[in-house]
Amino acid sequence: MITTMKNAIDLRGLRKEYKGFTLDNISLSLPMGCIMGFIGENGAGKSTTIKAMLGLIGKDSGEVLLLGKDPLKDRTVMEDIGLVLDSGFFPPEMNAKALGTALSSIYRNWDSAAFQAFLSRFEIDPAKKVKEYSRGMVMKLSLTAALSHKAKLLILDEATSGLDPIVRDDILDLLFEFIEDEQHSVFLSSHITDDLEKIADYVAFLHKGKLVLSAEKDLLLDSFGILKCSEAELQSLSPTSVTGMRKSEFGVTALVKKYELPARYQVEPASLEDIMLYSIKGKRQGKEGL
Amino acid sequence: MKGLLYKDFASTKRETCICALMCVIFLAFAVVTGSQSVLAPTIGIMIAFGAMSPTYSLQYDKTSGWNRFISASPISRNKVIFSKYVFGLVDAAVFTLLTMLANVLTGNALSYLWLSAVLLLILALQAIMLPVCLKLGQNAVAVIFMLLVFVPIGIGAVLYKTGIIDKAFLDSISAAAAAASPVLLFGMLAVAAALLYVISYLLSCRFFQKQEF
């Protein structure tokens, strides 16, 4: 059993089975003071993983530790966790002011001054009802609430999906500020890989309920590259160096492990999106994915 | 707990205002017409609102997504359910007071025993409705409520019409109730309602613990 507090999140062998879908043996760790981007296509199981972590759904097996504690056994750990989900979860008939009053009795470390400050920063009208907010304002309100009780860990599930680039940038700036002191961590699930490339320290990639990889983002981006060549040239490479390929009318484009290729090959930088696309849709010399 | 109750009252303000408006209309009609025959339906409406109001709160939390948030908060799921039952108790008290007001304004003040019976009936109905709402949803609550109201009336009517029970039997029941000590009668009803409320709470906690969001 893991007892260290070095990690903000520890998942060991997390499993949840549904009819037609299984979250299968998810194991990952998020060190304190870091941001982890949790990527995967729609339906990969990102939300299921987060819900199992938080106790919103039961798990079939596995261990979950948040800030060193099992949230199902010790509910007090949730005082230190801020949550933003993909859709709003505040009563539509309440306004921000009433919500702040309610939340001040729910969280022991509620900071009303911080709540007011974030409402002003995000230009949220405290008298306006939640049902009158746009999606972006609802996300900002959720983030405001999550940041107003001195949380050490923020968990965001598709929080930036459907938002315009300006609002997304505001949220990313806020997350950067949040982890500045290295005592805070962020776990952010998204299929918008551009956002994660900007801020994540670690990336975990989920595909069809299985964790395909979990690594430092910079290391990942440094390890992989995009090679454009002919099919014959691709066939001449070691199979282990090619992760996925896609055919085009001019030849093939392949996601390759840069350091396993001979020096003569010109490899372009790969983005997280490339890694995701080629892993899911690319074919590795007859086999699919990573 | 305070925060949960505040949230319940703040978020059901609209429904509460609609209920209050309907109560005022009934009361005003009774007072203006001086009609005693409006009293029984007025009391019936108060009992129905009192019984159903906490279920609106449960349903509201489900549809707004609040259950997801609160189940990932430091508040335990049992405490969330406890707050609904406290909300129900407050509700029952308010609607009993409105019933008393309706009777006073129409010059037909009810005894404390009868008012207590109204309160205990609201609590007993809440005790049935709350776990039904959690397990089966708000639509089932409406159906169950109708069955609880009309099935006993229907059975009674059938028994009376077929002669299985007659006026003499009903008179003997009334005489026995009148002869019984009011305190003893109230005590028995109160214990029964309290027991039902506790069993209901335990059942609701069990249902809510198993729910996935």
XYZ file of C-alpha atoms in Angstrom:
503
model
C 0.000 0.000 0.000
C 1.298 3.423 -0.989
C 1.525 5.976 1.814
C 3.829 8.625 0.350
C 2.658 12.228 0.048
C 5.193 12.899 -2.693
C 2.408 12.356 -5.169
C -0.787 14.331 -5.502
C -2.469 11.397 -7.232
C -1.689 7.686 -7.134
C -3.795 5.246 -9.111
C -2.880 1.550 -8.946
C -4.699 -1.014 -11.059
C -7.922 0.994 -11.246
C -10.607 -1.007 -12.963
C -14.246 -0.332 -13.726
C -16.341 -2.528 -15.939
C -19.483 -1.571 -17.823
C -21.366 -3.483 -20.454
C -19.425 -2.777 -23.634
C -16.596 -0.795 -21.999
C -13.921 -1.529 -19.437
C -11.546 0.869 -17.746
C -8.708 -1.566 -17.499
C -5.854 -1.501 -14.993
C -5.155 2.243 -14.905
C -1.956 3.038 -12.994
C -0.446 6.489 -12.935
C 1.060 9.007 -10.531
C 1.084 12.788 -10.493
C 3.983 14.261 -8.477
C 3.187 17.232 -6.216
C 3.684 20.615 -7.831
C 3.048 19.363 -11.367
C 0.353 19.437 -14.012
C -0.722 16.229 -15.698
C -2.626 16.292 -18.961
C -4.932 13.318 -19.367
C -5.646 12.902 -23.067
C -7.701 10.533 -25.104
C -10.368 10.504 -27.776
C -14.065 10.878 -26.924
C -15.204 7.783 -25.089
C -11.676 6.731 -24.102
C -12.625 6.665 -20.404
C -11.166 9.951 -19.136
C -14.312 11.021 -17.294
C -14.827 7.484 -15.984
C -11.298 7.539 -14.535
C -11.874 10.905 -12.866
C -15.256 9.853 -11.469
C -13.734 6.653 -10.067
C -10.942 8.731 -8.488
C -13.455 11.010 -6.773
C -15.836 8.276 -5.637
C -18.656 9.443 -7.921
C -18.775 5.932 -9.317
C -17.739 2.701 -7.656
C -14.565 0.948 -8.776
C -14.368 -2.791 -9.347
C -10.772 -3.003 -8.147
C -7.632 -0.960 -7.669
C -6.345 1.694 -5.338
C -6.886 5.437 -5.418
C -4.909 7.868 -3.284
C -5.459 11.617 -3.514
C -2.896 13.672 -1.584
C -1.883 10.439 0.102
C -5.385 9.493 1.318
C -8.133 7.203 0.073
C -11.090 9.560 -0.566
C -13.619 6.796 0.108
C -12.214 6.175 3.594
C -11.219 9.718 4.551
C -13.589 12.310 3.202
C -11.634 15.188 4.766
C -9.138 15.001 1.872
C -11.827 16.514 -0.352
C -11.356 19.809 1.564
C -8.077 20.099 -0.343
C -9.420 19.146 -3.745
C -11.033 21.552 -6.172
C -13.180 20.147 -8.930
C -14.305 21.431 -12.310
C -16.341 19.076 -14.494
C -17.321 19.314 -18.126
C -20.809 20.550 -17.361
C -22.001 22.888 -14.659
C -23.155 21.440 -11.367
C -24.515 24.446 -9.543
C -28.260 24.984 -9.079
C -29.508 27.101 -12.008
C -31.758 29.203 -9.752
C -28.907 30.339 -7.494
C -26.634 33.283 -8.135
C -22.919 33.451 -7.374
C -23.472 35.367 -4.133
C -25.883 32.747 -2.729
C -23.585 29.980 -3.945
C -20.664 31.526 -2.075
C -22.767 31.618 1.096
C -23.691 27.935 0.701
C -20.131 26.833 -0.103
C -18.698 28.751 2.868
C -20.488 26.260 5.135
C -19.410 23.250 3.090
C -15.655 23.907 2.970
C -13.815 24.583 6.248
C -11.128 26.676 4.533
C -13.506 28.742 2.457
C -11.999 32.129 1.581
C -14.779 34.616 0.845
C -12.299 37.350 -0.096
C -10.659 35.065 -2.669
C -14.113 34.120 -4.022
C -15.038 37.782 -4.467
C -11.673 38.532 -6.041
C -12.066 35.753 -8.615
C -15.634 36.819 -9.386
C -14.304 40.313 -10.143
C -11.374 38.989 -12.130
C -13.676 36.860 -14.292
C -16.295 39.620 -14.478
C -19.005 37.335 -13.066
C -22.059 39.247 -11.897
C -22.767 37.908 -8.392
C -26.471 38.775 -8.669
C -27.033 36.940 -11.937
C -28.506 33.433 -11.775
C -26.409 30.487 -12.910
C -28.978 29.608 -15.606
C -28.303 32.976 -17.262
C -24.553 32.374 -17.631
C -22.860 31.288 -20.849
C -20.896 28.027 -20.824
C -17.671 29.965 -20.415
C -19.038 31.849 -17.398
C -20.255 28.598 -15.818
C -16.755 27.115 -16.192
C -15.213 30.257 -14.708
C -17.656 30.112 -11.785
C -16.787 26.443 -11.212
C -13.093 27.337 -11.261
C -13.729 30.270 -8.913
C -15.399 27.941 -6.435
C -12.609 25.357 -6.821
C -9.925 27.959 -6.116
C -11.664 29.563 -3.142
C -11.158 26.914 -0.480
C -7.348 26.678 -0.498
C -7.306 23.500 -2.572
C -3.968 21.755 -3.082
C -5.111 19.643 -6.012
C -7.320 20.760 -8.882
C -9.076 18.138 -10.975
C -10.555 19.379 -14.226
C -12.542 17.166 -16.575
C -12.833 18.644 -20.076
C -13.125 22.050 -18.444
C -11.924 23.923 -21.553
C -13.992 22.020 -24.126
C -16.384 24.182 -26.093
C -14.811 27.411 -24.884
C -13.415 30.152 -27.083
C -9.626 30.608 -27.233
C -9.707 33.733 -25.035
C -11.561 32.043 -22.185
C -9.357 28.944 -22.530
C -6.287 31.146 -22.316
C -7.660 32.841 -19.161
C -8.157 29.446 -17.556
C -4.696 28.229 -18.529
C -3.132 31.404 -17.090
C -4.959 30.747 -13.849
C -3.666 27.181 -13.724
C -0.104 28.427 -14.251
C -0.537 30.814 -11.307
C -2.010 27.999 -9.223
C 1.068 25.770 -9.479
C 3.639 28.541 -9.148
C 4.511 27.727 -5.537
C 5.020 23.992 -6.296
C 2.703 23.015 -3.426
C -0.243 22.661 -5.783
C -1.009 20.162 -8.502
C -3.405 19.978 -11.419
C -4.935 16.981 -13.151
C -6.517 18.131 -16.379
C -8.328 15.877 -18.814
C -8.890 17.163 -22.308
C -8.913 16.195 -25.930
C -7.641 19.689 -26.820
C -3.989 18.736 -26.948
C -2.810 22.289 -27.743
C -3.831 23.377 -24.246
C -1.971 20.496 -22.653
C 1.169 21.152 -24.683
C 1.217 24.666 -23.268
C 0.933 23.780 -19.597
C 1.364 20.069 -18.808
C 4.470 18.625 -17.174
C 3.228 15.068 -17.565
C 0.928 13.462 -20.084
C -1.101 10.287 -19.751
C -2.766 8.921 -22.840
C -5.896 6.810 -22.582
C -7.342 4.802 -25.473
C -10.400 2.523 -25.246
C -10.108 2.243 -21.476
C -6.423 1.366 -21.452
C -3.515 3.581 -20.440
C -1.310 3.638 -23.520
C 1.441 5.747 -22.019
C 2.256 8.049 -19.121
C 5.418 10.134 -19.339
C 6.954 13.576 -18.954
C 5.582 15.763 -21.741
C 8.919 17.213 -22.831
C 10.491 13.759 -22.910
C 7.582 12.468 -24.948
C 7.743 15.287 -27.474
C 11.491 14.909 -27.670
C 11.290 11.156 -28.254
C 8.844 11.166 -31.119
C 8.937 12.798 -34.527
C 7.166 12.788 -37.871
C 8.947 11.149 -40.776
C 7.838 11.621 -44.380
C 9.208 8.996 -46.699
C 8.330 6.320 -49.211
C 6.831 2.986 -48.250
C 10.024 1.204 -49.224
C 12.087 3.435 -46.931
C 9.642 2.839 -44.106
C 9.862 -0.919 -44.592
C 13.626 -0.690 -44.240
C 13.345 0.755 -40.730
C 13.294 -1.297 -37.540
C 9.623 -2.120 -36.703
C 10.079 -0.963 -33.105
C 11.035 2.526 -34.238
C 7.740 3.091 -36.077
C 4.757 3.754 -33.837
C 2.098 4.474 -36.438
C 1.852 5.425 -40.082
C -0.598 6.964 -42.489
C -0.505 6.713 -46.231
C -0.749 9.751 -48.447
C -0.612 10.125 -52.235
C 3.058 11.139 -51.969
C 4.204 8.284 -49.756
C 3.773 7.656 -46.081
C 3.874 9.809 -42.957
C 4.958 7.964 -39.857
C 5.259 8.668 -36.150
C 8.728 7.422 -35.231
C 10.974 7.136 -32.205
C 13.628 9.663 -33.204
C 16.584 8.152 -31.408
C 16.071 4.722 -32.967
C 16.425 6.062 -36.493
C 19.658 6.350 -38.475
C 21.016 9.906 -38.437
C 20.397 10.507 -42.121
C 16.621 10.720 -41.691
C 15.081 14.195 -41.377
C 12.417 14.064 -38.679
C 10.000 16.892 -37.952
C 8.798 17.648 -34.423
C 5.649 15.776 -33.400
C 2.896 17.388 -31.370
C 0.740 15.674 -28.764
C -2.021 15.673 -31.330
C 0.229 13.820 -33.781
C 1.120 11.258 -31.123
C -2.569 10.775 -30.318
C -3.685 10.576 -33.975
C -0.987 8.227 -35.163
C -1.393 6.018 -32.120
C -5.110 5.631 -32.698
C -5.508 5.910 -36.450
C -2.031 5.061 -37.728
C -1.017 1.493 -38.611
C 2.336 0.240 -37.427
C 3.514 -1.903 -40.277
C 0.397 -4.020 -40.221
C -0.397 -3.493 -36.518
C -2.367 -0.602 -35.031
C -1.292 1.994 -32.495
C 1.539 2.101 -29.939
C -25.374 21.138 7.029
C -26.138 24.866 7.157
C -24.785 25.275 3.649
C -26.883 22.393 2.325
C -30.086 23.733 3.905
C -29.349 27.243 2.656
C -28.825 25.813 -0.838
C -32.117 23.880 -0.650
C -34.107 26.923 0.384
C -32.332 29.234 -2.074
C -32.694 26.911 -5.048
C -36.332 25.950 -4.423
C -37.421 29.561 -3.908
C -39.445 29.525 -7.135
C -41.333 26.321 -6.287
C -41.870 27.558 -2.720
C -43.354 30.813 -4.039
C -45.712 28.904 -6.338
C -46.831 26.680 -3.419
C -47.259 29.744 -1.207
C -49.317 31.489 -3.897
C -51.610 28.479 -4.279
C -52.044 28.286 -0.496
C -52.874 31.991 -0.359
C -55.469 31.578 -3.136
C -57.154 28.711 -1.291
C -57.022 30.593 2.006
C -58.384 33.773 0.459
C -61.205 31.829 -1.203
C -62.118 30.175 2.086
C -62.012 33.438 4.017
C -63.877 35.502 1.436
C -66.622 32.941 0.810
C -66.773 31.850 4.442
C -67.212 28.381 2.986
C -66.343 25.572 5.360
C -66.416 23.075 2.507
C -63.197 24.540 1.112
C -61.350 23.647 4.291
C -60.939 19.935 3.626
C -59.400 20.391 0.150
C -57.215 23.219 1.550
C -55.883 20.917 4.238
C -55.419 18.233 1.605
C -53.349 20.627 -0.539
C -51.182 21.606 2.452
C -50.552 17.955 3.273
C -49.690 17.167 -0.359
C -47.254 20.107 -0.663
C -45.724 19.329 2.691
C -45.173 15.730 1.690
C -43.827 16.414 -1.802
C -41.608 19.482 -1.255
C -38.475 17.615 -0.109
C -38.759 15.356 -3.161
C -38.620 18.436 -5.437
C -35.322 19.285 -3.779
C -33.976 15.762 -4.402
C -35.047 15.841 -8.039
C -33.607 19.325 -8.511
C -30.223 18.199 -7.227
C -30.287 15.287 -9.656
C -31.159 17.336 -12.749
C -28.886 20.311 -11.984
C -25.804 18.115 -11.479
C -25.434 19.242 -7.865
C -25.276 15.614 -6.710
C -22.007 15.205 -8.640
C -20.490 18.216 -6.932
C -21.652 17.460 -3.411
C -20.671 13.774 -3.688
C -17.107 14.919 -4.488
C -17.065 17.379 -1.559
C -16.019 16.827 2.075
C -19.706 16.274 2.978
C -20.573 12.600 3.335
C -23.503 11.216 1.334
C -25.319 10.338 4.571
C -25.092 13.954 5.688
C -26.563 15.094 2.360
C -29.566 12.824 2.953
C -29.821 13.970 6.576
C -30.102 17.560 5.372
C -33.040 16.546 3.124
C -34.866 15.081 6.120
C -34.198 18.211 8.181
C -35.539 20.223 5.205
C -38.573 17.921 5.282
C -39.149 18.548 9.003
C -39.045 22.312 8.478
C -41.380 21.932 5.523
C -43.831 19.833 7.544
C -43.849 22.429 10.322
C -44.484 25.274 7.863
C -47.394 23.529 6.128
C -48.926 22.534 9.463
C -48.799 26.179 10.519
C -50.467 27.163 7.235
C -53.171 24.565 7.915
C -53.718 26.069 11.353
C -53.907 29.536 9.786
C -56.458 28.348 7.232
C -58.685 27.014 9.981
C -58.288 30.041 12.241
C -59.087 32.481 9.420
C -62.220 30.532 8.527
C -63.338 30.493 12.130
C -62.876 26.767 12.495
C -59.780 26.388 14.659
C -58.482 22.844 14.855
C -57.458 21.293 18.141
C -53.783 20.667 18.845
C -54.451 16.951 18.438
C -55.800 17.417 14.923
C -52.933 19.731 13.989
C -50.488 17.172 15.329
C -52.204 14.542 13.216
C -51.689 16.778 10.122
C -47.990 17.175 10.994
C -47.519 13.448 11.566
C -49.353 12.597 8.349
C -47.048 14.922 6.365
C -44.012 13.312 7.990
C -45.316 9.801 7.332
C -45.909 10.646 3.658
C -42.439 12.217 3.360
C -41.008 9.050 4.891
C -42.496 7.086 1.990
C -41.851 9.638 -0.772
C -38.187 10.403 -0.131
C -36.768 6.902 -0.683
C -39.195 6.390 -3.595
C -37.840 9.571 -5.209
C -34.242 8.447 -4.726
C -34.811 4.958 -6.051
C -37.437 5.496 -8.761
C -37.519 9.222 -9.566
C -40.014 12.061 -9.300
C -42.574 10.524 -11.678
C -42.878 7.508 -9.384
C -43.427 9.855 -6.422
C -46.495 11.351 -8.080
C -47.882 7.889 -8.885
C -47.217 6.519 -5.397
C -48.792 9.598 -3.814
C -51.945 9.163 -5.867
C -52.081 5.491 -4.917
C -51.636 6.324 -1.214
C -54.510 8.803 -1.393
C -56.991 7.018 -3.647
C -56.420 3.339 -2.887
C -57.492 3.564 0.787
C -60.466 5.731 -0.198
C -61.346 3.287 -2.959
C -61.029 0.254 -0.691
C -63.106 1.984 1.966
C -65.790 2.871 -0.560
C -65.935 -0.705 -1.883
C -66.131 -2.152 1.644
C -68.897 0.294 2.565
C -70.910 -0.295 -0.596
C -70.670 -4.071 -0.281
C -71.796 -3.844 3.342
C -68.628 -5.388 4.742
C -68.319 -2.265 6.873
C -71.342 -0.181 7.787
C -72.223 3.070 9.579
C -72.403 1.296 12.943
C -68.861 0.032 12.526
C -67.594 3.509 11.593
C -69.460 5.014 14.578
C -67.831 2.490 16.899
C -64.369 3.442 15.567
C -65.126 7.147 16.161
C -66.406 6.409 19.673
C -63.292 4.386 20.506
C -61.051 7.211 19.250
C -63.019 9.789 21.229
C -62.815 7.662 24.377
C -59.083 7.087 24.060
C -56.697 9.408 25.826
C -55.624 12.136 23.347
C -52.123 12.089 24.761
C -51.880 8.315 24.371
C -53.276 8.506 20.841
C -50.916 11.305 19.867
C -48.009 9.460 21.511
C -48.698 6.301 19.523
C -48.977 8.207 16.246
C -45.824 10.196 17.024
C -43.818 7.044 17.779
C -45.094 5.388 14.594
C -44.226 8.466 12.498
C -40.788 8.797 14.122
C -40.040 5.112 13.515
C -41.145 5.418 9.897
C -38.974 8.534 9.478
C -35.884 6.776 10.856
C -36.424 3.683 8.671
C -36.969 5.983 5.695
C -33.712 7.850 6.429
C -31.732 4.614 6.641
C -33.260 3.371 3.386
C -32.558 6.691 1.634
C -28.936 6.628 2.804
C -28.565 3.123 1.386
C -30.040 4.135 -1.993
C -27.968 7.311 -2.227
C -24.734 5.519 -1.288
C -25.185 3.164 -4.234
C -25.934 5.882 -6.787
C -23.318 6.698 -9.402
C -22.970 10.147 -10.923
